[in-house]
Coordinates of C-alpha atoms and ligand atoms in Angstrom, one line a residue:
M1 CA 161.6 97.3 94.2
A2 CA 160.0 97.7 97.2
E3 CA 158.1 94.6 99.0
S4 CA 154.5 94.6 100.0
L5 CA 153.7 94.5 103.5
I6 CA 152.9 91.8 105.6
I7 CA 150.8 91.7 108.0
T8 CA 150.4 89.4 110.1
G9 CA 147.9 88.2 113.4
T10 CA 144.2 88.8 113.2
S11 CA 143.5 91.2 116.4
K12 CA 144.3 94.7 115.7
Q13 CA 147.2 94.6 118.7
E14 CA 149.0 92.4 116.7
K15 CA 148.2 93.5 113.2
Y16 CA 150.1 96.7 114.6
E17 CA 152.6 94.8 116.0
S18 CA 153.7 93.7 112.5
L19 CA 153.2 97.2 110.7
L20 CA 155.3 98.9 113.2
P21 CA 159.0 97.3 111.9
Q22 CA 157.6 97.4 108.4
I23 CA 156.8 101.2 108.4
K24 CA 160.2 101.8 110.2
A25 CA 162.3 100.0 107.7
L26 CA 160.1 102.0 104.9
V27 CA 160.8 104.7 106.2
E28 CA 165.4 103.4 106.7
G29 CA 167.2 105.0 103.8
E30 CA 165.1 107.5 102.7
S31 CA 165.6 110.9 103.0
D32 CA 162.6 112.1 101.7
Y33 CA 159.8 114.0 103.6
I34 CA 156.6 113.8 101.6
A35 CA 157.9 110.1 99.9
N36 CA 158.6 108.7 103.5
I37 CA 155.0 110.4 104.4
S38 CA 153.0 108.5 101.6
N39 CA 154.2 105.7 101.5
I40 CA 153.7 105.6 106.0
M41 CA 149.8 106.6 104.8
S42 CA 149.8 103.6 101.8
A43 CA 151.7 101.2 104.5
L44 CA 148.6 102.4 107.3
K45 CA 145.3 102.0 104.4
F46 CA 146.4 98.8 103.2
G47 CA 148.1 96.7 105.9
M48 CA 145.2 97.9 108.7
N49 CA 142.3 98.3 105.8
W50 CA 140.9 101.7 106.9
F51 CA 138.6 103.8 104.3
W52 CA 140.9 106.9 104.3
V53 CA 144.3 107.5 105.8
G54 CA 146.0 111.0 105.5
V55 CA 148.1 113.8 107.0
Y56 CA 147.4 117.4 107.3
F57 CA 150.2 120.3 107.0
V58 CA 149.9 123.0 109.3
K59 CA 150.5 125.9 106.6
D60 CA 150.6 129.6 106.6
L61 CA 147.5 131.6 105.2
S62 CA 148.1 133.7 102.0
P63 CA 148.9 136.8 102.8
A64 CA 145.9 138.4 101.2
L65 CA 143.4 135.5 103.3
S66 CA 145.7 136.5 106.5
K67 CA 144.5 138.5 109.2
G68 CA 144.7 137.4 112.7
E69 CA 147.2 136.6 114.4
G70 CA 149.4 133.6 116.2
E71 CA 147.1 129.9 114.7
I72 CA 144.5 132.5 112.9
K73 CA 147.7 133.4 110.9
K74 CA 147.6 129.4 109.9
E75 CA 145.4 126.6 108.6
L76 CA 145.5 123.0 108.0
V77 CA 146.3 121.7 104.2
L78 CA 145.4 118.2 102.6
G79 CA 149.6 116.2 102.4
P80 CA 149.7 112.7 101.3
F81 CA 146.5 110.5 101.5
Q82 CA 145.2 107.3 100.3
G83 CA 141.4 107.2 99.7
P84 CA 138.5 109.1 98.1
I85 CA 139.2 112.7 96.9
A86 CA 139.4 115.0 100.5
C87 CA 138.9 118.8 101.8
T88 CA 141.7 120.5 101.1
R89 CA 141.5 123.3 104.3
I90 CA 140.7 123.1 107.2
A91 CA 140.6 126.2 109.6
F92 CA 142.0 125.8 113.3
G93 CA 139.7 124.5 115.6
K94 CA 137.5 123.1 113.4
G95 CA 136.5 119.5 112.7
V96 CA 137.5 117.1 114.2
C97 CA 141.4 117.9 112.2
G98 CA 141.5 121.7 113.7
T99 CA 140.0 120.4 116.9
S100 CA 143.1 118.1 117.6
W101 CA 145.2 120.9 116.3
K102 CA 143.9 123.3 118.6
E103 CA 143.5 121.2 121.7
K104 CA 147.0 119.8 120.8
K105 CA 145.5 115.9 121.3
T106 CA 144.7 112.8 119.5
I107 CA 140.6 113.1 119.1
I108 CA 139.0 109.7 118.9
V109 CA 135.4 109.8 117.7
E110 CA 133.5 107.3 117.8
D111 CA 130.0 109.0 115.4
V112 CA 131.1 111.5 113.5
E113 CA 127.5 113.0 113.1
L114 CA 127.5 113.5 117.2
F115 CA 131.3 115.5 116.7
P116 CA 130.3 119.3 116.8
G117 CA 131.2 120.7 113.7
H118 CA 132.8 117.3 112.0
I119 CA 133.3 118.2 108.7
A120 CA 131.7 115.4 106.8
C121 CA 134.5 114.9 103.3
S122 CA 132.6 112.0 102.6
S123 CA 129.3 110.3 103.7
L124 CA 130.6 107.2 104.4
S125 CA 132.6 108.0 106.9
K126 CA 131.3 107.1 110.2
S127 CA 134.2 107.3 112.7
E128 CA 137.3 109.1 113.1
I129 CA 140.5 109.2 115.2
V130 CA 142.8 112.5 114.5
V131 CA 146.6 112.6 116.0
P132 CA 148.3 115.5 116.2
A133 CA 152.7 116.0 115.4
F134 CA 154.7 118.1 117.1
D135 CA 158.0 119.9 116.6
K136 CA 160.7 120.8 119.0
K137 CA 159.1 123.5 120.5
G138 CA 155.6 122.4 120.8
N139 CA 153.6 123.1 118.0
V140 CA 151.3 120.7 116.2
T141 CA 153.3 120.2 112.5
L142 CA 150.1 118.4 111.5
V143 CA 147.5 115.6 111.8
L144 CA 147.5 112.4 111.0
D145 CA 143.4 111.7 110.0
V146 CA 142.1 108.2 110.0
D147 CA 138.4 107.6 108.7
S148 CA 136.7 104.6 108.7
E149 CA 133.4 103.3 107.5
H150 CA 131.5 101.9 110.2
L151 CA 131.0 103.4 114.0
A152 CA 133.3 103.5 117.1
T153 CA 136.4 101.7 114.6
Y154 CA 139.3 103.2 116.7
D155 CA 140.1 103.2 120.4
E156 CA 142.6 103.1 123.4
T157 CA 144.9 100.2 121.6
D158 CA 144.4 103.0 118.0
K159 CA 145.5 106.1 119.6
H160 CA 149.0 104.2 121.6
Y161 CA 149.8 103.1 118.2
L162 CA 149.2 106.0 116.0
E163 CA 151.1 107.8 118.5
Q164 CA 154.1 106.5 117.7
I165 CA 153.9 106.4 114.2
V166 CA 153.5 109.9 114.9
R167 CA 156.6 110.4 116.5
I168 CA 158.1 108.5 113.1
I169 CA 157.0 110.8 111.5
E170 CA 158.2 113.8 113.4
Q171 CA 161.9 112.4 113.1
L172 CA 161.3 112.3 109.2
Ligands
SME201 N1 136.0 114.8 109.1 C1 137.7 115.7 109.3 C2 138.0 116.1 107.8 C3 138.7 114.9 107.4 S1 138.3 113.9 106.2 O1 137.2 113.2 106.9 C4 139.4 113.9 105.3 C5 137.6 116.4 109.8 O2 136.0 116.7 110.7 O3 138.4 117.3 110.6

């Protein structure tokens, strides 16, 4: 039986500092990729009390849909998440997630309505941060998407810690 998370501290940094070792401990001793990612999403959702936390995997389009070359033959497909139901597929370069994949970098959006091409899975989502994960060749394998019901929730502190969490996911 898994134990509950214990989050100490009041600042965002303190919460992440208490969460990180617990996330590492959660995945130690378990080799199943989806099980580990699922628990990390739950730890983030309930540890940080955010609206929506999940991953989108870079996957091959079915051959029938695939007309292009390179990344055009792939798309983001919803993976383990915590929160309301979400869009299942996102194209390369589309929305915040597709842009993070294309630009291979973390994107912080303070107001989703001001982000060109933002994909609104829920009208309650007001700000978000998306962090890409890479394979050893530098290809994006998935993006971690975190959404808030409040404006300007995410900043450089979130980028710092969420990138560390994504480094853990890359090692799974
Ligand atoms: N807002 C994201 C789509 C995913 S959901 O919000 C869960 C985007 O623009 O990529």
